[in-house]
Coordinates of C-alpha atoms in Angstrom, one line a residue:
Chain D
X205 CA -202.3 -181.6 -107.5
X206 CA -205.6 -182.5 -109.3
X207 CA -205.1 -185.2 -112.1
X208 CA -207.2 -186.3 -114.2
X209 CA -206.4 -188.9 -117.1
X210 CA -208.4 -190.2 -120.2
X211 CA -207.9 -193.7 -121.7
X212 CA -209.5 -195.8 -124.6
X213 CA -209.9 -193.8 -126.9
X214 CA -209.6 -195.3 -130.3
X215 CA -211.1 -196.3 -133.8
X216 CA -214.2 -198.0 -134.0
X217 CA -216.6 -199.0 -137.0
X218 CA -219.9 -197.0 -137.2
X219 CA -222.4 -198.8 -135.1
X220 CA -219.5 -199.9 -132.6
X221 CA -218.8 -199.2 -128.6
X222 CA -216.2 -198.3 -127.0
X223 CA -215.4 -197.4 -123.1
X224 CA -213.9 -194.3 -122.3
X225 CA -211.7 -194.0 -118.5
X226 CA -211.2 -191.1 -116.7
X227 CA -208.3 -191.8 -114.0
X228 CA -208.5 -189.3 -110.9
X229 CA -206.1 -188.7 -108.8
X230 CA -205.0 -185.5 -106.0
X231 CA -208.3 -184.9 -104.3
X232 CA -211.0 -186.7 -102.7
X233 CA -212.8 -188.3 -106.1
X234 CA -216.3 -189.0 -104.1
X235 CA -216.8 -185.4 -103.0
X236 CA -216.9 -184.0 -107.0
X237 CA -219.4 -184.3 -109.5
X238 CA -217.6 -185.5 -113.0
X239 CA -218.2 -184.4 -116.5
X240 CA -217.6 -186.0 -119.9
X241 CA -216.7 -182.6 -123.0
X242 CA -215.7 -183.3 -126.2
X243 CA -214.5 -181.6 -129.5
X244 CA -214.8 -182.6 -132.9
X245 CA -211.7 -181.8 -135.0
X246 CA -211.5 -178.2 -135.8
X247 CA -214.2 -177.5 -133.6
X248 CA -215.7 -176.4 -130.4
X249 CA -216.6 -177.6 -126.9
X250 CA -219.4 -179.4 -126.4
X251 CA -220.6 -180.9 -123.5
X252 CA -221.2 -184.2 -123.3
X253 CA -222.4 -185.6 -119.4
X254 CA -222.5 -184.9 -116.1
X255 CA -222.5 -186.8 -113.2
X256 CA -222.9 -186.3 -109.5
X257 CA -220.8 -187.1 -106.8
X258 CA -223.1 -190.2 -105.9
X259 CA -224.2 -190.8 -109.4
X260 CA -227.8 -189.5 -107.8
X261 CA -227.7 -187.3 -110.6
X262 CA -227.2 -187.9 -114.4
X263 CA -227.5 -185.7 -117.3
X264 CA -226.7 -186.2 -121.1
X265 CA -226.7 -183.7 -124.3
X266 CA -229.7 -184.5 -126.6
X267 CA -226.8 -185.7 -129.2
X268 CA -225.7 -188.9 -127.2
X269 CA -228.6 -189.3 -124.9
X270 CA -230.0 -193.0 -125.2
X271 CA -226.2 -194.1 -126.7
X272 CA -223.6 -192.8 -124.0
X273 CA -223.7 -194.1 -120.8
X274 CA -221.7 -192.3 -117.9
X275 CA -220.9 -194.1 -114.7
X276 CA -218.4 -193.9 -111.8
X277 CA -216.5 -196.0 -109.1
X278 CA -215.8 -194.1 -106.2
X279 CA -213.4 -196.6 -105.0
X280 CA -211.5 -197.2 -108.1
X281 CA -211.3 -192.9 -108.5
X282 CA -212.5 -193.7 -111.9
X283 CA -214.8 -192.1 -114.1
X284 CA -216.7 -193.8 -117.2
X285 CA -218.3 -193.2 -120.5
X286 CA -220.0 -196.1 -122.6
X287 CA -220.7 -195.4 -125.9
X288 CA -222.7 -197.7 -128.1
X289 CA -223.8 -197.1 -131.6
X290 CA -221.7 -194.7 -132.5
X291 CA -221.6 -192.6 -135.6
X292 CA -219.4 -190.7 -137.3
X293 CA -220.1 -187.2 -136.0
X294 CA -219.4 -188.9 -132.8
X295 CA -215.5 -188.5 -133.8
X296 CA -213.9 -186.4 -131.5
X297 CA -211.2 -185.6 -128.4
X298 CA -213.4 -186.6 -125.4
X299 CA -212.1 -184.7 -122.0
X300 CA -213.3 -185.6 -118.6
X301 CA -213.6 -182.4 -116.0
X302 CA -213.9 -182.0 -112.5
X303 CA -216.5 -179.6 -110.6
X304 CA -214.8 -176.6 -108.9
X305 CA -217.5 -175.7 -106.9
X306 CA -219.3 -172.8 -107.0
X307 CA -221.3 -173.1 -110.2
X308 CA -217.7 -173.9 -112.1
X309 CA -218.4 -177.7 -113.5
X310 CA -215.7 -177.8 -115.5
X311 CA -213.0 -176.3 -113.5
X312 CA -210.2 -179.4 -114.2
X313 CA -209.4 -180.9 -117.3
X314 CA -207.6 -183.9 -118.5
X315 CA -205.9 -184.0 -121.4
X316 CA -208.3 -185.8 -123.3
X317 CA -208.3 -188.7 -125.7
X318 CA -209.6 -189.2 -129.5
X319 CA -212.2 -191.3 -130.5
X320 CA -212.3 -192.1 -134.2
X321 CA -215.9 -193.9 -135.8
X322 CA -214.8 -194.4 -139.4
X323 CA -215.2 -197.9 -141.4
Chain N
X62 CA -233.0 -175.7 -129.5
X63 CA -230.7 -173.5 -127.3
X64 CA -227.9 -171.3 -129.0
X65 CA -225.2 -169.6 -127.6
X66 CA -223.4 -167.3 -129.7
X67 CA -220.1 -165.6 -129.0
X68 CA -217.8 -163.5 -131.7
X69 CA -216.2 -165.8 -134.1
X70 CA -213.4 -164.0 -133.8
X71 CA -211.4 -160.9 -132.6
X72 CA -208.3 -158.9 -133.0
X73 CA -206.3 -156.5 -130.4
X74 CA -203.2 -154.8 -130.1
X75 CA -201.1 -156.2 -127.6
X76 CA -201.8 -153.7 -124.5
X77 CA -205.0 -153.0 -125.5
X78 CA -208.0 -154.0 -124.2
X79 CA -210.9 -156.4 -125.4
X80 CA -214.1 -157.9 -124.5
X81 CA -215.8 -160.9 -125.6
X82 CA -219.4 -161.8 -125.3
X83 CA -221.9 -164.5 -125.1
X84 CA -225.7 -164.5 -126.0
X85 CA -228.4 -166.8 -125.5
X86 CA -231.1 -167.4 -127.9
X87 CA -233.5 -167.7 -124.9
X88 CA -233.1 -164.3 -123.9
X89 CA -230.8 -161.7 -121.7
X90 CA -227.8 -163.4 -120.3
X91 CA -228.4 -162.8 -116.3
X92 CA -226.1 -164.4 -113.6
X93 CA -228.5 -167.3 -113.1
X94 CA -226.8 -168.8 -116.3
X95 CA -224.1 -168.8 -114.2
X96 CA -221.8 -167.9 -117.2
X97 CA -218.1 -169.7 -117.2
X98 CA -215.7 -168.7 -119.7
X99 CA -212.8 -171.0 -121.0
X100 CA -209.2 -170.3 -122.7
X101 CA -207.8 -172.9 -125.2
X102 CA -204.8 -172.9 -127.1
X103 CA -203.9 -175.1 -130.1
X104 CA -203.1 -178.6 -129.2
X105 CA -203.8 -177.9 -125.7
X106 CA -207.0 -179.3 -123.2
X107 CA -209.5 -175.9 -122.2
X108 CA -208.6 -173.9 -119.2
X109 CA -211.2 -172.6 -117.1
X110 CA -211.0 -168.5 -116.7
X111 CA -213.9 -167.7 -115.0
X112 CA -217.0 -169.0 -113.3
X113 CA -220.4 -167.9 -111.8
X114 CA -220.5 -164.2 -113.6
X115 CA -216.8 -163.1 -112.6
X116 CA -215.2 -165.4 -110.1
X117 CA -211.3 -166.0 -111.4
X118 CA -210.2 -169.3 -110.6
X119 CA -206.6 -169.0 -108.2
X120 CA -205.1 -169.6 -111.3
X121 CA -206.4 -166.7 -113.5
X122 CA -204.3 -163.4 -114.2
X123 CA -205.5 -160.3 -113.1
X124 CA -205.6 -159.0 -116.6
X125 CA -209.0 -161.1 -117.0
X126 CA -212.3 -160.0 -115.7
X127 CA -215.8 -161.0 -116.4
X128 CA -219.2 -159.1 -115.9
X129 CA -222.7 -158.8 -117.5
X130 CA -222.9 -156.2 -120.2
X131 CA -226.0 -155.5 -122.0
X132 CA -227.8 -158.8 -121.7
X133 CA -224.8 -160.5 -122.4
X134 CA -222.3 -162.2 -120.7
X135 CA -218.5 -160.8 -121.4
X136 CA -215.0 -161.4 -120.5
X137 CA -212.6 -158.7 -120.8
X138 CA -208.8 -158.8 -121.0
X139 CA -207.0 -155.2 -120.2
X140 CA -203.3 -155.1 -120.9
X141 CA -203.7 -157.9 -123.5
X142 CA -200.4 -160.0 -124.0
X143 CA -199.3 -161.8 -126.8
X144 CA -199.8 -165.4 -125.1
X145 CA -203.5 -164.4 -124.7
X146 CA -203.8 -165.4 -128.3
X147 CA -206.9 -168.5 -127.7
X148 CA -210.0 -169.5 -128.3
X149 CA -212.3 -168.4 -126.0
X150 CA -215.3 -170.2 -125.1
X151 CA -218.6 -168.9 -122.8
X152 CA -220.5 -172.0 -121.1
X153 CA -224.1 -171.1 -120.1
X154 CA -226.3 -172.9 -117.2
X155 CA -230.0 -174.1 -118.3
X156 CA -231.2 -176.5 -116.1
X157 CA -232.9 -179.2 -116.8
X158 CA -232.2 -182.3 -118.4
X159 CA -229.4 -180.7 -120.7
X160 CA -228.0 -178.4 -118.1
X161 CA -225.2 -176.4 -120.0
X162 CA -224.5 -175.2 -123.7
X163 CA -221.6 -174.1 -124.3
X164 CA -220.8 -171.0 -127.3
X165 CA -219.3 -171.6 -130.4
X166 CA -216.2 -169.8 -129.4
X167 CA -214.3 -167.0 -130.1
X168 CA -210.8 -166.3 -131.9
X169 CA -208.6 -164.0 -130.4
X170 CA -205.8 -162.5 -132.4
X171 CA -203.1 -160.6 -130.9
X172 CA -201.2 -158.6 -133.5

């Protein structure tokens, strides 16, 4: 059974980091490309990150692009997301995903965690 | 800026059928967006429905289909029940450096 499990979320001062984990576990973590979605409260999706199943290939939405950070260890089955000067509008439940195949990037989803950036 | 634009929301008679869709400000929707559609109940993570046009996950009941309907994408749910009651989101592919945009989202009401 495909798990996937998001820690460290938390709150954090405007201008502050914090290190989000994704911990996979049920299928062979190196073969899948990752992805990072999140939701503000009392709104929709958004994606966030991609990343591919050798971290050859790295994407980021315009919003966090030069901020967020997304990495991987293929040996730890772990999935990352550093985010550094964060801002308010950065508040939000932040899910990680797991490729399907088949053009379906977001076919598993963990349960997500909330990140709060308020002073 | 890319916008993807779905009904903000919907209602249906349980039984009945309905079908969402999902625009792109860039043009027609055609399957090389390779549009994915999502369900998400309150308090709950999003489930994926649908993938690449109108693949169902091995999860998805048979009561959901998706297509391309007049340079759109759209999902449609026949024989609606009442736990069909969601949010529905579309996800579009772009390429690129920012690869996929997801809708706004749609309410469905079951009453």
């Amino acid at each position: 059974e495909v798990q996937l499990v998001e820690s460290g979320g938390g709150l954090v001062k405007p201008g502050g980091s914090l290190r989000l984990s994704c911990a996979a576990s049920g299928f062979t973590f190196s073969s899948y490309s990752m992805n990072w979605v999140r939701q503000a409260p009392g709104k929709g999706l958004e994606w966030v990150s991609s990343i591919s199943s050798s971290s050859s290939y790295i994407y980021y939405a315009d919003s966090v692009k030069g901020r967020f950070t997304i990495s991987r260890d293929n040996a730890k089955n772990s999935l990352y997301l550093q985010m550094n000067s964060l801002r308010a509008e950065d508040t939000a439940v932040y899910y990680c995903a797991r490729d399907y195949g088949g053009n379906s990037p977001l076919g598993y989803w963990g349960q997500g965690t909330l990140v709060t950036v308020s002073s | 800026q890319t916008v993807v634009t779905q009904e903000p929301s919907l209602t249906v008679s349980p039984g009945g059928t309905v079908t969402l869709t999902c625009a792109s400000s860039t043009g027609a929707v055609t399957s090389g967006y390779y549009p994915n559609w999502f369900q998400q109940k309150p308090g709950q993570a999003p489930r994926a429905l649908i993938y690449s046009t109108s693949n169902k996950h091995s999860w998805t009941p048979a009561r959901f289909s998706g297509s391309l309907l007049g340079g759109k994408a759209a999902l449609t749910l026949s024989g609606v029940q009442p736990e069909d009651e969601a949010e529905y989101y579309c996800l579009l592919y772009y390429g690129g450096a920012q690869p996929w945009v997801f809708g706004g989202g749609t309410k469905l009401t079951v009453l």
